Amino acid sequence: MDIKAIADTPLRKRTNVRSLAAAIGKPKSTVHEWIKRGLLRSHSNAIKPYLTDANKISRLRFCLDQVEPYSMPIHPRFKSFHNVLHIDEKWFFMSKTSQKFYLLPDEADPYRACKSKRFIAKVMFLCVVGRPLFGDNGEVLWDGKVGIFHFTEKCKAKRKSKNRPKGVLEVKPITSVTKQVTKDMLINKVIPAIQEKWPSHLSKDIHIQQDNAMPHIQGVDSDFMAAGNTNGFHITLHNQPPNSPDLNVLDLGFFRAIQSLKDQCALSTVVELLEAVEGAYDALSPQTLNKVWLSYQQVLTKVMENEGGNNYKLPHMGKDRLARAGNLPSCLNIELALIEKTARLLGEQNANTNEEMVEFNTEDGDDYLSS
């Protein structure tokens, strides 16, 4: 195998076996043999969000805020996150546009048809999770799951069909999820569910983390603040750094696990879709959710090592092996040198910002810094 010839071949010509074989002048069978022998590896590459310098600084500041202050400087570690909830939305579809089946040799190929991909039924769900809490002997004190809520409405059928008569109440997806819709969901469903399921021995000072989607309300919304400060609770709403889905445990792996379980169900109605998603959510174990929270702490470390960037690869820490041995950590440690490096980068950024402001003020003649 000519390693140099392969390395010199542009990546755009290495997207499949046929194009790579043609580019280096080898038969496809030879390339297949190299892959089987481990001389070549396949790699699925996902496009990551583009990060500006301001985004990177915001990510660094966020990661530094997740370090437990009381652990400094002897044994730096991340917070326990037992008073933090992550929320996010996801569309779940009734069916995939491309689906794999395993058939008998003489079995007919399934026929699926649809007027347009837009006609495939889908429902948006809002998922709310926290950090599971375990006792000294591994017993589950709280599973960390507040709930998964669907954006649907009940409407009377305007016409009769073979499936139901006219006037029957049907469950319909809300296809346009506006800011008012998300606000109603938070106030009328999410906050009551938090107050109902929250463990009594945990602090009632709770922080909800959301992404920066346009339909989201801000934490200063007066109606949300009024609802969050009832029954002895103090629930606040915060945004995660922009363009940072990797800083939310739901995007980090929990949604993928739900999707995998949901895909095992055969669905034909919206109600069945709701039941399948809710069933998949309930079926996921607290141990799985806890492992995602540990991966989240690994991400925080990698973001700081990458100076706020997202071009990193998570190392395998063998969570299942550690759990079987009873050595799975609750909070990951972090090197003091990395914390100091991150703080230094943020300090340099602040100094540069102040210098730019002074230069601007000198040119403009206004004492902006003193105002």
mmCIF file of C-alpha atoms in Angstrom:
data_model
loop_
_atom_site.group_PDB
_atom_site.id
_atom_site.type_symbol
_atom_site.label_atom_id
_atom_site.label_comp_id
_atom_site.label_asym_id
_atom_site.label_seq_id
_atom_site.Cartn_x
_atom_site.Cartn_y
_atom_site.Cartn_z
ATOM 1 C CA MET A 1 0.000 0.000 0.000
ATOM 2 C CA ASP A 2 1.371 3.373 -1.052
ATOM 3 C CA ILE A 3 0.707 5.441 2.071
ATOM 4 C CA LYS A 4 1.990 8.647 0.476
ATOM 5 C CA ALA A 5 -0.330 8.294 -2.526
ATOM 6 C CA ILE A 6 -3.339 7.942 -0.230
ATOM 7 C CA ALA A 7 -2.254 10.797 2.037
ATOM 8 C CA ASP A 8 -1.766 13.072 -0.997
ATOM 9 C CA THR A 9 -5.236 12.253 -2.341
ATOM 10 C CA PRO A 10 -7.702 15.083 -1.520
ATOM 11 C CA LEU A 11 -10.328 14.180 1.069
ATOM 12 C CA ARG A 12 -13.126 14.906 -1.410
ATOM 13 C CA LYS A 13 -11.847 11.947 -3.453
ATOM 14 C CA ARG A 14 -11.792 9.667 -0.416
ATOM 15 C CA THR A 15 -15.510 9.671 0.412
ATOM 16 C CA ASN A 16 -16.112 6.102 -0.850
ATOM 17 C CA VAL A 17 -14.170 3.039 -1.954
ATOM 18 C CA ARG A 18 -14.819 3.591 -5.666
ATOM 19 C CA SER A 19 -13.501 7.169 -5.768
ATOM 20 C CA LEU A 20 -10.453 6.343 -3.628
ATOM 21 C CA ALA A 21 -9.569 3.327 -5.786
ATOM 22 C CA ALA A 22 -9.854 5.438 -8.941
ATOM 23 C CA ALA A 23 -7.748 8.240 -7.461
ATOM 24 C CA ILE A 24 -4.812 5.966 -6.562
ATOM 25 C CA GLY A 25 -5.186 3.623 -9.545
ATOM 26 C CA LYS A 26 -5.976 0.460 -7.592
ATOM 27 C CA PRO A 27 -8.833 -2.077 -7.890
ATOM 28 C CA LYS A 28 -11.755 -1.694 -5.495
ATOM 29 C CA SER A 29 -11.107 -5.193 -4.166
ATOM 30 C CA THR A 30 -7.630 -4.118 -3.071
ATOM 31 C CA VAL A 31 -9.001 -1.125 -1.164
ATOM 32 C CA HIS A 32 -11.610 -3.374 0.462
ATOM 33 C CA GLU A 33 -8.832 -5.728 1.566
ATOM 34 C CA TRP A 34 -6.913 -2.825 3.123
ATOM 35 C CA ILE A 35 -10.011 -1.852 5.097
ATOM 36 C CA LYS A 36 -10.534 -5.443 6.320
ATOM 37 C CA ARG A 37 -6.906 -5.619 7.460
ATOM 38 C CA GLY A 38 -7.210 -2.331 9.348
ATOM 39 C CA LEU A 39 -4.819 -0.433 7.083
ATOM 40 C CA LEU A 40 -7.589 2.065 6.327
ATOM 41 C CA ARG A 41 -10.354 3.211 8.646
ATOM 42 C CA SER A 42 -13.758 4.649 7.828
ATOM 43 C CA HIS A 43 -14.719 7.939 9.426
ATOM 44 C CA SER A 44 -18.135 9.626 9.533
ATOM 45 C CA ASN A 45 -17.603 13.373 9.666
ATOM 46 C CA ALA A 46 -20.311 15.687 10.993
ATOM 47 C CA ILE A 47 -20.247 19.423 10.369
ATOM 48 C CA LYS A 48 -19.862 21.301 13.641
ATOM 49 C CA PRO A 49 -21.130 24.803 14.400
ATOM 50 C CA TYR A 50 -18.811 27.616 13.343
ATOM 51 C CA LEU A 51 -17.449 29.462 16.367
ATOM 52 C CA THR A 52 -16.412 33.106 16.389
ATOM 53 C CA ASP A 53 -13.762 34.387 18.794
ATOM 54 C CA ALA A 54 -16.572 35.787 20.945
ATOM 55 C CA ASN A 55 -18.243 32.355 20.966
ATOM 56 C CA LYS A 56 -15.004 30.724 22.137
ATOM 57 C CA ILE A 57 -14.566 33.248 24.942
ATOM 58 C CA SER A 58 -18.170 32.679 26.018
ATOM 59 C CA ARG A 59 -17.588 28.912 26.061
ATOM 60 C CA LEU A 60 -14.416 29.277 28.130
ATOM 61 C CA ARG A 61 -16.148 31.515 30.648
ATOM 62 C CA PHE A 62 -19.037 29.046 30.868
ATOM 63 C CA CYS A 63 -16.705 26.069 31.433
ATOM 64 C CA LEU A 64 -14.767 27.911 34.114
ATOM 65 C CA ASP A 65 -18.039 28.677 35.910
ATOM 66 C CA GLN A 66 -18.731 24.937 36.163
ATOM 67 C CA VAL A 67 -15.698 24.349 38.408
ATOM 68 C CA GLU A 68 -16.557 23.860 42.083
ATOM 69 C CA PRO A 69 -15.076 26.916 43.890
ATOM 70 C CA TYR A 70 -14.632 25.049 47.187
ATOM 71 C CA SER A 71 -12.404 22.462 45.485
ATOM 72 C CA MET A 72 -9.801 25.068 44.556
ATOM 73 C CA PRO A 73 -6.832 24.981 44.559
ATOM 74 C CA ILE A 74 -6.027 21.618 46.206
ATOM 75 C CA HIS A 75 -8.276 19.166 44.307
ATOM 76 C CA PRO A 76 -10.062 21.066 41.500
ATOM 77 C CA ARG A 77 -13.187 19.323 40.240
ATOM 78 C CA PHE A 78 -16.461 20.134 38.535
ATOM 79 C CA LYS A 79 -19.690 20.865 40.356
ATOM 80 C CA SER A 80 -22.133 18.058 41.122
ATOM 81 C CA PHE A 81 -24.867 19.644 38.919
ATOM 82 C CA HIS A 82 -27.570 18.363 41.262
ATOM 83 C CA ASN A 83 -29.389 21.721 41.107
ATOM 84 C CA VAL A 84 -29.130 22.090 37.312
ATOM 85 C CA LEU A 85 -31.709 21.054 34.706
ATOM 86 C CA HIS A 86 -31.034 20.917 30.973
ATOM 87 C CA ILE A 87 -33.914 21.443 28.553
ATOM 88 C CA ASP A 88 -34.053 21.183 24.776
ATOM 89 C CA GLU A 89 -36.485 20.518 21.939
ATOM 90 C CA LYS A 90 -36.379 17.806 19.295
ATOM 91 C CA TRP A 91 -38.573 16.789 16.372
ATOM 92 C CA PHE A 92 -39.553 13.115 16.302
ATOM 93 C CA PHE A 93 -40.839 11.773 12.971
ATOM 94 C CA MET A 94 -43.397 9.066 12.331
ATOM 95 C CA SER A 95 -41.151 7.438 9.737
ATOM 96 C CA LYS A 96 -37.765 7.887 8.108
ATOM 97 C CA THR A 97 -37.454 8.816 4.441
ATOM 98 C CA SER A 98 -34.966 5.970 4.044
ATOM 99 C CA GLN A 99 -35.476 2.827 6.125
ATOM 100 C CA LYS A 100 -33.565 -0.462 6.253
ATOM 101 C CA PHE A 101 -35.466 -3.765 6.618
ATOM 102 C CA TYR A 102 -34.337 -7.381 6.995
ATOM 103 C CA LEU A 103 -36.418 -9.616 4.707
ATOM 104 C CA LEU A 104 -36.633 -13.270 3.792
ATOM 105 C CA PRO A 105 -35.083 -14.233 0.427
ATOM 106 C CA ASP A 106 -38.460 -14.596 -1.336
ATOM 107 C CA GLU A 107 -40.253 -11.845 0.589
ATOM 108 C CA ALA A 108 -41.544 -8.896 -1.439
ATOM 109 C CA ASP A 109 -39.904 -5.519 -0.936
ATOM 110 C CA PRO A 110 -42.082 -3.168 1.125
ATOM 111 C CA TYR A 111 -43.731 -0.319 -0.744
ATOM 112 C CA ARG A 112 -43.915 3.050 1.001
ATOM 113 C CA ALA A 113 -45.273 6.181 -0.636
ATOM 114 C CA CYS A 114 -45.911 9.763 0.380
ATOM 115 C CA LYS A 115 -46.909 12.893 -1.545
ATOM 116 C CA SER A 116 -43.942 14.773 -0.104
ATOM 117 C CA LYS A 117 -41.445 14.509 2.736
ATOM 118 C CA ARG A 118 -43.328 17.428 4.279
ATOM 119 C CA PHE A 119 -46.341 15.138 4.767
ATOM 120 C CA ILE A 120 -44.500 12.783 7.143
ATOM 121 C CA ALA A 121 -46.056 13.413 10.550
ATOM 122 C CA LYS A 122 -43.735 14.849 13.166
ATOM 123 C CA VAL A 123 -44.092 16.139 16.713
ATOM 124 C CA MET A 124 -41.801 18.425 18.671
ATOM 125 C CA PHE A 125 -40.966 17.397 22.233
ATOM 126 C CA LEU A 126 -39.448 19.411 25.060
ATOM 127 C CA CYS A 127 -37.251 17.250 27.273
ATOM 128 C CA VAL A 128 -36.194 18.172 30.815
ATOM 129 C CA VAL A 129 -33.518 16.221 32.689
ATOM 130 C CA GLY A 130 -31.297 16.690 35.714
ATOM 131 C CA ARG A 131 -28.457 14.761 37.320
ATOM 132 C CA PRO A 132 -29.629 11.446 38.832
ATOM 133 C CA LEU A 133 -28.990 11.011 42.531
ATOM 134 C CA PHE A 134 -27.758 7.728 43.999
ATOM 135 C CA GLY A 135 -27.378 6.529 47.583
ATOM 136 C CA ASP A 136 -24.268 5.120 49.219
ATOM 137 C CA ASN A 137 -25.184 1.599 48.092
ATOM 138 C CA GLY A 138 -26.062 2.602 44.525
ATOM 139 C CA GLU A 139 -29.807 2.821 45.103
ATOM 140 C CA VAL A 140 -31.619 5.395 42.964
ATOM 141 C CA LEU A 141 -32.817 8.306 45.095
ATOM 142 C CA TRP A 142 -33.948 10.301 42.044
ATOM 143 C CA ASP A 143 -33.836 9.245 38.404
ATOM 144 C CA GLY A 144 -33.111 12.774 37.123
ATOM 145 C CA LYS A 145 -36.064 12.744 34.711
ATOM 146 C CA VAL A 146 -38.546 15.610 35.064
ATOM 147 C CA GLY A 147 -40.477 14.783 31.900
ATOM 148 C CA ILE A 148 -40.742 14.915 28.131
ATOM 149 C CA PHE A 149 -43.575 17.146 26.920
ATOM 150 C CA HIS A 150 -45.115 17.150 23.442
ATOM 151 C CA PHE A 151 -46.310 20.217 21.565
ATOM 152 C CA THR A 152 -49.761 19.029 20.496
ATOM 153 C CA GLU A 153 -53.354 20.191 20.616
ATOM 154 C CA LYS A 154 -56.747 18.484 20.505
ATOM 155 C CA CYS A 155 -58.971 19.453 17.583
ATOM 156 C CA LYS A 156 -62.344 18.233 16.356
ATOM 157 C CA ALA A 157 -62.206 16.297 13.096
ATOM 158 C CA LYS A 158 -63.699 18.489 10.345
ATOM 159 C CA ARG A 159 -64.599 15.541 8.108
ATOM 160 C CA LYS A 160 -65.365 11.891 8.603
ATOM 161 C CA SER A 161 -63.004 9.189 7.412
ATOM 162 C CA LYS A 162 -62.703 5.420 7.530
ATOM 163 C CA ASN A 163 -60.776 5.771 10.790
ATOM 164 C CA ARG A 164 -63.140 8.053 12.749
ATOM 165 C CA PRO A 165 -66.414 9.988 12.428
ATOM 166 C CA LYS A 166 -66.697 13.738 12.066
ATOM 167 C CA GLY A 167 -66.379 15.772 15.270
ATOM 168 C CA VAL A 168 -64.158 13.339 17.175
ATOM 169 C CA LEU A 169 -61.308 14.961 19.126
ATOM 170 C CA GLU A 170 -57.964 14.287 17.456
ATOM 171 C CA VAL A 171 -54.434 14.925 18.684
ATOM 172 C CA LYS A 172 -52.675 17.220 16.221
ATOM 173 C CA PRO A 173 -49.030 18.360 16.303
ATOM 174 C CA ILE A 174 -48.351 22.067 16.803
ATOM 175 C CA THR A 175 -46.160 22.699 13.764
ATOM 176 C CA SER A 176 -45.416 26.360 14.558
ATOM 177 C CA VAL A 177 -43.789 26.504 17.991
ATOM 178 C CA THR A 178 -43.685 30.212 18.835
ATOM 179 C CA LYS A 179 -42.282 32.062 21.832
ATOM 180 C CA GLN A 180 -45.743 32.169 23.425
ATOM 181 C CA VAL A 181 -46.153 28.405 22.964
ATOM 182 C CA THR A 182 -42.811 27.648 24.631
ATOM 183 C CA LYS A 183 -43.604 30.117 27.418
ATOM 184 C CA ASP A 184 -46.936 28.409 28.121
ATOM 185 C CA MET A 185 -45.184 25.036 28.135
ATOM 186 C CA LEU A 186 -42.587 26.191 30.661
ATOM 187 C CA ILE A 187 -45.049 27.884 33.000
ATOM 188 C CA ASN A 188 -47.963 25.435 32.817
ATOM 189 C CA LYS A 189 -46.179 22.080 32.486
ATOM 190 C CA VAL A 190 -42.437 22.211 33.125
ATOM 191 C CA ILE A 191 -42.384 24.248 36.347
ATOM 192 C CA PRO A 192 -45.263 22.270 37.962
ATOM 193 C CA ALA A 193 -43.502 19.007 37.023
ATOM 194 C CA ILE A 194 -40.242 20.228 38.567
ATOM 195 C CA GLN A 195 -41.967 21.209 41.802
ATOM 196 C CA GLU A 196 -43.796 17.878 41.938
ATOM 197 C CA LYS A 197 -40.821 15.599 41.239
ATOM 198 C CA TRP A 198 -37.947 17.512 42.836
ATOM 199 C CA PRO A 199 -36.334 15.585 45.733
ATOM 200 C CA SER A 200 -37.189 17.180 49.063
ATOM 201 C CA HIS A 201 -33.618 16.965 50.392
ATOM 202 C CA LEU A 202 -32.099 18.912 47.469
ATOM 203 C CA SER A 203 -31.821 22.689 47.291
ATOM 204 C CA LYS A 204 -34.874 24.390 45.779
ATOM 205 C CA ASP A 205 -32.600 26.939 44.118
ATOM 206 C CA ILE A 206 -32.741 25.418 40.614
ATOM 207 C CA HIS A 207 -31.048 26.589 37.410
ATOM 208 C CA ILE A 208 -32.578 25.661 34.045
ATOM 209 C CA GLN A 209 -30.200 25.726 31.074
ATOM 210 C CA GLN A 210 -31.532 26.194 27.535
ATOM 211 C CA ASP A 211 -30.027 26.939 24.134
ATOM 212 C CA ASN A 212 -30.378 30.194 22.226
ATOM 213 C CA ALA A 213 -33.241 29.260 19.877
ATOM 214 C CA MET A 214 -35.406 32.183 18.770
ATOM 215 C CA PRO A 215 -38.688 30.926 20.335
ATOM 216 C CA HIS A 216 -37.122 30.752 23.792
ATOM 217 C CA ILE A 217 -38.031 33.298 26.437
ATOM 218 C CA GLN A 218 -35.362 34.940 28.568
ATOM 219 C CA GLY A 219 -34.862 34.408 32.268
ATOM 220 C CA VAL A 220 -36.038 37.950 33.036
ATOM 221 C CA ASP A 221 -39.558 37.215 31.762
ATOM 222 C CA SER A 222 -41.861 38.421 34.553
ATOM 223 C CA ASP A 223 -44.422 35.617 34.148
ATOM 224 C CA PHE A 224 -41.726 32.945 34.301
ATOM 225 C CA MET A 225 -40.110 34.546 37.342
ATOM 226 C CA ALA A 226 -43.469 34.677 39.127
ATOM 227 C CA ALA A 227 -44.167 31.001 38.383
ATOM 228 C CA GLY A 228 -40.649 29.914 39.322
ATOM 229 C CA ASN A 229 -40.769 31.611 42.721
ATOM 230 C CA THR A 230 -43.706 29.690 44.166
ATOM 231 C CA ASN A 231 -44.025 26.890 46.739
ATOM 232 C CA GLY A 232 -40.621 27.720 48.198
ATOM 233 C CA PHE A 233 -38.766 27.241 44.899
ATOM 234 C CA HIS A 234 -36.429 29.676 43.191
ATOM 235 C CA ILE A 235 -36.204 28.518 39.566
ATOM 236 C CA THR A 236 -34.093 30.570 37.169
ATOM 237 C CA LEU A 237 -33.582 30.293 33.408
ATOM 238 C CA HIS A 238 -30.168 30.688 31.760
ATOM 239 C CA ASN A 239 -28.856 30.407 28.200
ATOM 240 C CA GLN A 240 -25.895 28.219 27.333
ATOM 241 C CA PRO A 241 -23.155 29.722 25.114
ATOM 242 C CA PRO A 242 -24.176 30.331 21.469
ATOM 243 C CA ASN A 243 -23.469 27.608 18.901
ATOM 244 C CA SER A 244 -22.727 25.089 21.648
ATOM 245 C CA PRO A 245 -24.998 22.021 21.451
ATOM 246 C CA ASP A 246 -22.117 20.028 22.958
ATOM 247 C CA LEU A 247 -22.694 21.860 26.254
ATOM 248 C CA ASN A 248 -26.150 20.331 26.752
ATOM 249 C CA VAL A 249 -26.537 16.727 27.947
ATOM 250 C CA LEU A 250 -29.613 16.211 25.743
ATOM 251 C CA ASP A 251 -27.767 17.001 22.508
ATOM 252 C CA LEU A 252 -24.701 15.224 23.850
ATOM 253 C CA GLY A 253 -26.266 11.773 23.876
ATOM 254 C CA PHE A 254 -29.598 11.505 25.661
ATOM 255 C CA PHE A 255 -31.703 12.383 22.595
ATOM 256 C CA ARG A 256 -29.770 9.837 20.538
ATOM 257 C CA ALA A 257 -30.575 7.136 23.076
ATOM 258 C CA ILE A 258 -34.283 8.030 23.016
ATOM 259 C CA GLN A 259 -34.296 8.026 19.201
ATOM 260 C CA SER A 260 -32.732 4.561 19.133
ATOM 261 C CA LEU A 261 -35.423 3.105 21.403
ATOM 262 C CA LYS A 262 -38.228 4.919 19.585
ATOM 263 C CA ASP A 263 -37.081 3.514 16.212
ATOM 264 C CA GLN A 264 -37.804 -0.003 17.493
ATOM 265 C CA CYS A 265 -41.548 0.764 17.454
ATOM 266 C CA ALA A 266 -43.868 0.428 14.453
ATOM 267 C CA LEU A 267 -45.996 3.584 14.309
ATOM 268 C CA SER A 268 -49.105 4.501 12.354
ATOM 269 C CA THR A 269 -50.726 7.380 14.287
ATOM 270 C CA VAL A 270 -49.639 10.510 16.132
ATOM 271 C CA VAL A 271 -50.867 9.016 19.414
ATOM 272 C CA GLU A 272 -48.641 5.971 18.860
ATOM 273 C CA LEU A 273 -45.703 8.305 18.179
ATOM 274 C CA LEU A 274 -46.333 10.132 21.465
ATOM 275 C CA GLU A 275 -46.542 6.842 23.351
ATOM 276 C CA ALA A 276 -43.362 5.522 21.705
ATOM 277 C CA VAL A 277 -41.300 8.610 22.558
ATOM 278 C CA GLU A 278 -42.611 8.784 26.122
ATOM 279 C CA GLY A 279 -42.006 5.049 26.529
ATOM 280 C CA ALA A 280 -38.426 5.386 25.260
ATOM 281 C CA TYR A 281 -37.852 8.281 27.666
ATOM 282 C CA ASP A 282 -39.173 6.261 30.604
ATOM 283 C CA ALA A 283 -37.173 3.175 29.597
ATOM 284 C CA LEU A 284 -33.799 4.904 29.715
ATOM 285 C CA SER A 285 -32.127 4.101 33.005
ATOM 286 C CA PRO A 286 -30.811 6.679 35.487
ATOM 287 C CA GLN A 287 -27.408 5.027 35.079
ATOM 288 C CA THR A 288 -27.414 5.884 31.358
ATOM 289 C CA LEU A 289 -28.372 9.480 32.088
ATOM 290 C CA ASN A 290 -25.652 9.724 34.730
ATOM 291 C CA LYS A 291 -23.050 8.550 32.206
ATOM 292 C CA VAL A 292 -24.113 11.339 29.840
ATOM 293 C CA TRP A 293 -23.555 13.857 32.651
ATOM 294 C CA LEU A 294 -20.031 12.470 33.069
ATOM 295 C CA SER A 295 -19.465 12.844 29.320
ATOM 296 C CA TYR A 296 -20.651 16.438 29.711
ATOM 297 C CA GLN A 297 -17.873 17.024 32.249
ATOM 298 C CA GLN A 298 -15.385 15.516 29.797
ATOM 299 C CA VAL A 299 -16.618 17.988 27.188
ATOM 300 C CA LEU A 300 -16.054 20.899 29.578
ATOM 301 C CA THR A 301 -12.452 19.787 29.983
ATOM 302 C CA LYS A 302 -11.927 19.355 26.238
ATOM 303 C CA VAL A 303 -13.396 22.792 25.475
ATOM 304 C CA MET A 304 -10.889 24.390 27.846
ATOM 305 C CA GLU A 305 -8.027 22.340 26.377
ATOM 306 C CA ASN A 306 -9.163 23.470 22.907
ATOM 307 C CA GLU A 307 -9.244 27.135 24.039
ATOM 308 C CA GLY A 308 -12.986 27.345 23.504
ATOM 309 C CA GLY A 309 -13.084 25.440 20.223
ATOM 310 C CA ASN A 310 -15.102 22.355 19.311
ATOM 311 C CA ASN A 311 -12.469 20.423 17.347
ATOM 312 C CA TYR A 312 -11.854 17.700 19.896
ATOM 313 C CA LYS A 313 -12.410 13.993 20.383
ATOM 314 C CA LEU A 314 -13.745 12.647 23.665
ATOM 315 C CA PRO A 315 -11.520 9.971 25.219
ATOM 316 C CA HIS A 316 -13.068 6.704 26.375
ATOM 317 C CA MET A 317 -13.020 6.554 30.166
ATOM 318 C CA GLY A 318 -14.635 3.101 30.420
ATOM 319 C CA LYS A 319 -17.705 4.154 32.396
ATOM 320 C CA ASP A 320 -19.311 0.700 32.330
ATOM 321 C CA ARG A 321 -16.119 -0.950 33.560
ATOM 322 C CA LEU A 322 -15.727 1.626 36.343
ATOM 323 C CA ALA A 323 -19.388 1.226 37.318
ATOM 324 C CA ARG A 324 -19.057 -2.568 37.587
ATOM 325 C CA ALA A 325 -16.031 -2.120 39.834
ATOM 326 C CA GLY A 326 -17.837 0.477 41.933
ATOM 327 C CA ASN A 327 -15.295 3.155 40.999
ATOM 328 C CA LEU A 328 -17.387 5.423 38.771
ATOM 329 C CA PRO A 329 -16.689 8.993 39.928
ATOM 330 C CA SER A 330 -19.471 11.438 40.684
ATOM 331 C CA CYS A 331 -17.506 14.494 39.580
ATOM 332 C CA LEU A 332 -14.441 14.568 37.354
ATOM 333 C CA ASN A 333 -11.239 16.217 38.489
ATOM 334 C CA ILE A 334 -9.564 18.896 36.419
ATOM 335 C CA GLU A 335 -5.940 19.984 36.366
ATOM 336 C CA LEU A 336 -5.167 23.253 38.115
ATOM 337 C CA ALA A 337 -2.823 24.221 35.271
ATOM 338 C CA LEU A 338 -5.715 24.028 32.786
ATOM 339 C CA ILE A 339 -7.889 26.235 34.993
ATOM 340 C CA GLU A 340 -5.074 28.775 35.307
ATOM 341 C CA LYS A 341 -4.492 28.704 31.544
ATOM 342 C CA THR A 342 -8.200 29.304 30.871
ATOM 343 C CA ALA A 343 -8.337 32.134 33.405
ATOM 344 C CA ARG A 344 -5.249 33.675 31.808
ATOM 345 C CA LEU A 345 -6.835 33.544 28.336
ATOM 346 C CA LEU A 346 -9.965 35.241 29.655
ATOM 347 C CA GLY A 347 -7.843 37.858 31.420
ATOM 348 C CA GLU A 348 -5.933 38.601 28.215
ATOM 349 C CA GLN A 349 -9.209 38.916 26.324
ATOM 350 C CA ASN A 350 -10.554 41.361 28.915
ATOM 351 C CA ALA A 351 -7.339 43.390 28.720
ATOM 352 C CA ASN A 352 -7.540 43.534 24.916
ATOM 353 C CA THR A 353 -11.178 44.602 25.136
ATOM 354 C CA ASN A 354 -10.304 47.404 27.561
ATOM 355 C CA GLU A 355 -7.462 48.587 25.314
ATOM 356 C CA GLU A 356 -9.808 48.713 22.325
ATOM 357 C CA MET A 357 -12.307 50.695 24.386
ATOM 358 C CA VAL A 358 -9.604 53.165 25.477
ATOM 359 C CA GLU A 359 -8.449 53.640 21.877
ATOM 360 C CA PHE A 360 -12.027 54.205 20.788
ATOM 361 C CA ASN A 361 -12.607 56.697 23.606
ATOM 362 C CA THR A 362 -9.409 58.609 22.781
ATOM 363 C CA GLU A 363 -10.420 58.988 19.174
ATOM 364 C CA ASP A 364 -13.993 59.868 19.983
ATOM 365 C CA GLY A 365 -13.160 62.123 22.912
ATOM 366 C CA ASP A 366 -15.674 60.476 25.288
ATOM 367 C CA ASP A 367 -14.690 59.015 28.630
ATOM 368 C CA TYR A 368 -16.707 55.815 28.127
ATOM 369 C CA LEU A 369 -14.875 53.769 30.765
ATOM 370 C CA SER A 370 -15.821 56.125 33.574
ATOM 371 C CA SER A 371 -19.511 56.077 32.737
#
